[in-house]
Amino acid sequence: YRSMMGPGREPDLVHLEAKTVDGHAQYITCKMQNCSEATRSKPFPGYIDHNSLIVQDDYVFVQLTSGGRPHYYVSYRRNAFAQMKLPKYSLPKDMHVISTDENQVFAAVQEWNQNDTYNLYISDTRGVYFTLALENVKSSQGQEGNVMIDLYEVAGIKGMFLANKKIDNQVKTFITYNKGRDWSLLQAPDTDLRGNPIHCLLPYCSLHLHLKVSENPYTSGNIASRETAPSIIVASGNVGTELSDSDISMFVSSDAGNTWRQIFEEEHSVLYLDQGGVLVAMKHTSLPIRHLWLSFDEGRSWSKYSFTSLPLFVDGVLGEPGEETLIMTVFGHFSHRSEWQLVKVDYKSIFDRRCAEEDYRPWQLHSQGEACIMGAKRIYRKRKSEKKCMQGKYAGAMTSEPCVCTEADFDCDYGYERHSNGQCLPAFWYNPSSLSKDCSLGQSYLNSTGYRKVVSNNCTDGVRERYTAKPQQCPGKAPQGLRVVTSDGKLTAEQGHNVTFLVQLEEGDLQRSLIQVDFGDGIAVSYANLSSTEDGIKHIYQNVGIFRVTVLVENSLGSDNAVLYLHVTCPLEHVHLSLPFVTTKNKEVNATAVLWPSQVGTLTYVWWFGNNTEPLITLEGSITFTFSVEGMNTITVQVSAGNTILQDTKTIAVYERFRSLRLSFSPNLDNYNPDIPEWRRDISRVVKRALVEATGISSKHILVAVLPGLPTSAELFILPYQDATGQNKRTAADLEQISETLIQKLNQNLVHFELKPGVQILVHAAHLTAAPLVDLTPSHSGSAMLMLLSVVFVGLAVFVIYKFKRKIPGLNIYAQMQNEKDQEMVSPVSQRESIPNVPQSELMSPEQLVDEKLEVQPIEQPQATVQNPRKGNATKVVWTEDFQKACGSPRGFKPRPGAEVFPQLLSPRAQKRSLPM
């Protein structure tokens, strides 16, 4: 929009709705010569809704949707924006600005319970406070999808509108002469076109008009009026109980809507020439025509004229610009294949002279005999109907005389409603004393009488004094209706950022009261005689959490308090889902969402399992679940923190039985290990490919997971993959054969890969470890976890030697064994990705590490025999020479061969080496 000329306006200022980089819309202003970022102004703080900026006369309108409801703001004469106040429970869905003439806003509002109708509201001078003018005005959809309100402002007479109102599924036409203060039905003509009487009695029967205005400048709409012909209105419509789309005729009023005459039985386009002194009518038809109709007496009589020798398909009619024009141009074509034809019609030859003073008569504007309209009596001059002369320039009203004010010159004020007795009384939701809530003791405010004079009404004296709002001293009141809100209306804030609290009172004087604010984080402040609360009270929270903000306002007359619960968060940057790589069917599995940073405030977790369409929503970051179907399953967790939602997805293999083997690598791999999840995933993929290439085993039977920490190690899972039909499932014997093949190739150093040019990495077979299979997302805590895992290794080794006396296999078989309480199995649930500060209770027990019935042949390696602790009260290790060579003996300790040794007497190094890790 370009700023219009006028007081306080800048001719080179433009108003723009600009789109930001992140897709939001902002209202900005700048000079046409320079609209750089540095020279722009933002009159409205924050963002606005797309396509909501309107700059019209003295007003600027914007819309902002929050909480699912649109809120409308207005700036009068480019001052600060204020929220537009509609009746409390109108709850608008849509709003259209109809008119901003004469320092007042006429708006159509679609309320929460309306679909095809709108309510008309009219404002005070600033465009802030709106009162109802007419309910249930019909609306329709335009050709381009825009909303068309059936409301028409009559040109030339301020305050005069026509509207189609829907009543009990019937549409009726109403007219007002005082900007919606009073509405009435239209009186139907007394006779039809042939002079036959029309029996139509108000309010059961009336005249109804179509009020659509043409968007095409070359065609006329259903209704027309002109500023220079204030008394003449031409429209299409019908007589009856309601508006109809059939049986449409043309009607004219030459006394501003008081009486009407039928002029045609079919729709015509009507053009005003010579200030309404000449009316030109052309039939609406799809057939070619060669005649038009002229009237020189405001539509009382019509003469037929020919404007072309050949019939013409008329596409449009356009009057030449200028107040004295008597020229019109007809656009059309002779056939559907011919080019456009332009026919110029000049009516000057019809007149032989200009009108003189004696050719005019006075005419007084009135409404059904009431001469005072909008507080004044206005007299116009009109050409006498029998005179046939050219009028020339329009002179406007001859005289205007103010009227004495009556109750009819006043409408109900904001918050008041007109009752059946004509009185304006407060609505149930409105508290009249609320006008003084921002009033300080010693100041004054305008105390409403429930009435306000219709804007632009020129009446004087009479009842004006009685109905006009009067200045009144601000009363001293106890605080009531205290509210505390944030400046942006949200209940969330970001850690370390300013939060602005606004303290609001329905009644009472904030500026002369003691205000105490407790922010809930151990900090409280007090204000006495606060000069202004518009800027709010600012505070910065250093920690995340939910804080109880309490406000107490008190003065000598009383006190009031309010509470707000504020959620303080910090931005969530990363989510990592920690869960096992493999698990057995129908076995409980624990999944944990690891966050960075770990403390971000109130969170919601949304868990998705496989192809389930319904998620599981929790407030905790860990859940336990089971899988009843074998195969590869995905788990996704979404973490919602404020306006941020992050997610992570992992895959877990589920089988009834599987095997696992610990892998180790050449020591030089540790030099390239950054100990982050991405690197471990890539190396796992490379190792899997190397195993497949070396053994020829299908990749569907192999799952490799590189473990966190140093030295670098991995877990190899051997899976009984089956195809989609459930056939070709591998048996235990098949898994045994695959395991032997893998171990053979690993022991022969045939599994290797190239990390980078010149860096070869060998993959070896290691043994089962008591370390949990974990994946730690925060890379900076890897050293701490490595220390923790080392302590766990040693402790578990001591405990296992102490409690068991049996062989420890290098290869562990996983199988689900139902209803055998005495048989233990190694559960991969314990082999899970770790999170910081994992409690000892979450590590797997020694019983889960050992299957007492497994008998695996040693691979040329001395070992100790470990007895199951349930078959004896102590663990016994039988000393042998081979055992001493392999493990060494404690300093100063030389047992004889065959002697029994308790493991707790061995050195940590001996303990570690006494069991194959």
Short mmCIF file of C-alpha atoms in Angstrom, two decimals, residues 279-442:
data_model
loop_
_atom_site.label_atom_id
_atom_site.label_comp_id
_atom_site.label_asym_id
_atom_site.label_seq_id
_atom_site.Cartn_x
_atom_site.Cartn_y
_atom_site.Cartn_z
CA LEU A 279 -30.16 6.70 -17.71
CA VAL A 280 -29.13 4.24 -20.42
CA ALA A 281 -30.40 0.63 -20.17
CA MET A 282 -29.22 -2.33 -22.22
CA LYS A 283 -30.76 -5.80 -21.95
CA HIS A 284 -28.82 -8.67 -20.38
CA THR A 285 -28.97 -11.39 -23.02
CA SER A 286 -26.78 -13.89 -24.82
CA LEU A 287 -28.42 -12.94 -28.14
CA PRO A 288 -27.24 -10.08 -30.38
CA ILE A 289 -29.11 -6.76 -29.95
CA ARG A 290 -29.25 -3.41 -31.77
CA HIS A 291 -31.42 -1.29 -29.45
CA LEU A 292 -31.00 0.46 -26.10
CA TRP A 293 -33.34 2.48 -23.84
CA LEU A 294 -33.00 6.06 -22.61
CA SER A 295 -34.73 7.86 -19.74
CA PHE A 296 -34.53 11.62 -19.10
CA ASP A 297 -36.87 11.65 -16.07
CA GLU A 298 -35.14 9.34 -13.51
CA GLY A 299 -36.66 6.16 -14.97
CA ARG A 300 -40.31 7.21 -15.13
CA SER A 301 -40.44 6.82 -18.93
CA TRP A 302 -38.13 5.14 -21.44
CA SER A 303 -37.47 5.66 -25.16
CA LYS A 304 -36.08 3.02 -27.52
CA TYR A 305 -33.07 3.90 -29.68
CA SER A 306 -31.00 1.98 -32.22
CA PHE A 307 -27.21 2.18 -31.74
CA THR A 308 -26.04 -0.13 -34.56
CA SER A 309 -27.35 -1.19 -37.97
CA LEU A 310 -26.38 -4.86 -37.41
CA PRO A 311 -27.25 -6.85 -34.26
CA LEU A 312 -24.28 -6.96 -31.87
CA PHE A 313 -23.29 -9.46 -29.20
CA VAL A 314 -22.66 -6.98 -26.35
CA ASP A 315 -19.69 -7.80 -24.10
CA GLY A 316 -19.64 -4.58 -22.09
CA VAL A 317 -20.55 -0.92 -21.78
CA LEU A 318 -18.27 1.87 -20.54
CA GLY A 319 -19.07 5.52 -19.83
CA GLU A 320 -16.46 8.09 -20.70
CA PRO A 321 -14.79 9.69 -17.65
CA GLY A 322 -15.79 13.18 -16.60
CA GLU A 323 -18.73 14.74 -14.75
CA GLU A 324 -20.36 16.21 -17.87
CA THR A 325 -19.96 13.18 -20.12
CA LEU A 326 -22.70 12.23 -22.56
CA ILE A 327 -20.61 9.62 -24.35
CA MET A 328 -20.66 5.85 -23.89
CA THR A 329 -18.82 3.03 -25.66
CA VAL A 330 -20.31 -0.39 -26.39
CA PHE A 331 -17.92 -3.38 -26.73
CA GLY A 332 -19.04 -6.44 -28.69
CA HIS A 333 -18.78 -8.60 -31.80
CA PHE A 334 -21.09 -9.36 -34.72
CA SER A 335 -20.40 -13.10 -34.61
CA HIS A 336 -18.44 -15.51 -32.46
CA ARG A 337 -15.66 -15.54 -35.07
CA SER A 338 -15.46 -11.80 -35.69
CA GLU A 339 -13.15 -9.39 -33.95
CA TRP A 340 -14.22 -6.89 -31.32
CA GLN A 341 -16.40 -3.97 -32.42
CA LEU A 342 -16.38 -0.67 -30.51
CA VAL A 343 -19.45 1.49 -30.94
CA LYS A 344 -19.23 5.06 -29.64
CA VAL A 345 -22.59 6.67 -28.76
CA ASP A 346 -22.73 10.49 -28.25
CA TYR A 347 -25.96 11.90 -26.80
CA LYS A 348 -25.08 15.59 -26.96
CA SER A 349 -27.24 16.11 -30.05
CA ILE A 350 -30.31 15.17 -28.01
CA PHE A 351 -30.01 18.34 -25.90
CA ASP A 352 -30.32 21.77 -27.43
CA ARG A 353 -29.36 23.75 -24.29
CA ARG A 354 -27.87 23.69 -20.81
CA CYS A 355 -30.12 23.71 -17.77
CA ALA A 356 -30.89 27.08 -16.14
CA GLU A 357 -31.84 27.79 -12.52
CA GLU A 358 -35.55 27.65 -13.30
CA ASP A 359 -35.14 24.09 -14.58
CA TYR A 360 -34.45 22.79 -11.02
CA ARG A 361 -36.55 22.20 -7.94
CA PRO A 362 -35.58 21.53 -4.28
CA TRP A 363 -35.70 17.98 -2.91
CA GLN A 364 -35.33 17.05 0.75
CA LEU A 365 -33.68 13.80 1.77
CA HIS A 366 -35.90 11.83 4.18
CA SER A 367 -36.60 8.39 5.56
CA GLN A 368 -40.27 7.57 5.35
CA GLY A 369 -41.11 11.20 6.09
CA GLU A 370 -38.42 11.73 8.76
CA ALA A 371 -36.35 14.69 7.53
CA CYS A 372 -33.58 14.49 10.15
CA ILE A 373 -31.09 11.95 8.88
CA MET A 374 -27.70 11.61 10.61
CA GLY A 375 -28.61 14.66 12.73
CA ALA A 376 -29.22 17.06 9.82
CA LYS A 377 -31.82 18.14 7.29
CA ARG A 378 -30.31 18.10 3.80
CA ILE A 379 -31.95 19.66 0.77
CA TYR A 380 -30.74 18.89 -2.74
CA ARG A 381 -31.75 20.39 -6.09
CA LYS A 382 -33.04 18.14 -8.83
CA ARG A 383 -33.86 18.81 -12.44
CA LYS A 384 -37.57 18.98 -13.09
CA SER A 385 -38.72 15.78 -14.78
CA GLU A 386 -40.39 17.60 -17.67
CA LYS A 387 -37.27 19.61 -18.53
CA LYS A 388 -34.94 18.19 -21.20
CA CYS A 389 -31.65 20.01 -20.75
CA MET A 390 -28.02 19.11 -20.03
CA GLN A 391 -27.12 19.50 -16.32
CA GLY A 392 -23.37 19.90 -16.40
CA LYS A 393 -21.37 19.95 -13.14
CA TYR A 394 -22.84 18.56 -9.91
CA ALA A 395 -23.44 21.20 -7.22
CA GLY A 396 -24.11 18.90 -4.24
CA ALA A 397 -26.61 19.64 -1.48
CA MET A 398 -28.14 23.08 -1.52
CA THR A 399 -28.48 23.39 2.28
CA SER A 400 -27.75 21.35 5.43
CA GLU A 401 -29.30 22.27 8.77
CA PRO A 402 -28.49 20.47 12.05
CA CYS A 403 -31.32 18.84 14.00
CA VAL A 404 -31.97 18.69 17.72
CA CYS A 405 -30.54 15.46 19.18
CA THR A 406 -33.00 12.71 20.03
CA GLU A 407 -32.57 9.18 21.29
CA ALA A 408 -32.55 8.01 17.65
CA ASP A 409 -29.20 9.77 17.13
CA PHE A 410 -27.50 7.53 19.71
CA ASP A 411 -26.50 3.90 19.45
CA CYS A 412 -25.68 1.54 22.30
CA ASP A 413 -22.10 1.84 23.58
CA TYR A 414 -19.64 -1.05 23.69
CA GLY A 415 -20.77 -3.69 26.17
CA TYR A 416 -24.42 -2.56 26.09
CA GLU A 417 -27.37 -4.10 24.25
CA ARG A 418 -30.68 -2.56 23.16
CA HIS A 419 -33.71 -4.14 24.78
CA SER A 420 -37.30 -4.26 23.59
CA ASN A 421 -38.13 -1.03 25.41
CA GLY A 422 -35.39 0.78 23.47
CA GLN A 423 -33.03 1.13 26.45
CA CYS A 424 -29.33 0.23 26.25
CA LEU A 425 -28.42 -2.00 29.21
CA PRO A 426 -25.14 -3.80 30.06
CA ALA A 427 -24.66 -7.23 28.51
CA PHE A 428 -24.33 -10.13 30.93
CA TRP A 429 -20.60 -10.41 30.25
CA TYR A 430 -19.78 -6.72 30.64
CA ASN A 431 -18.79 -4.91 33.82
CA PRO A 432 -19.34 -1.14 33.35
CA SER A 433 -16.86 -0.30 36.10
CA SER A 434 -14.07 -1.96 34.08
CA LEU A 435 -13.60 1.33 32.21
CA SER A 436 -11.91 2.70 35.31
CA LYS A 437 -9.52 -0.23 35.79
CA ASP A 438 -6.59 1.67 34.24
CA CYS A 439 -7.55 4.81 36.11
CA SER A 440 -5.38 6.18 38.91
CA LEU A 441 -6.68 7.98 41.95
CA GLY A 442 -6.74 11.72 41.28
#
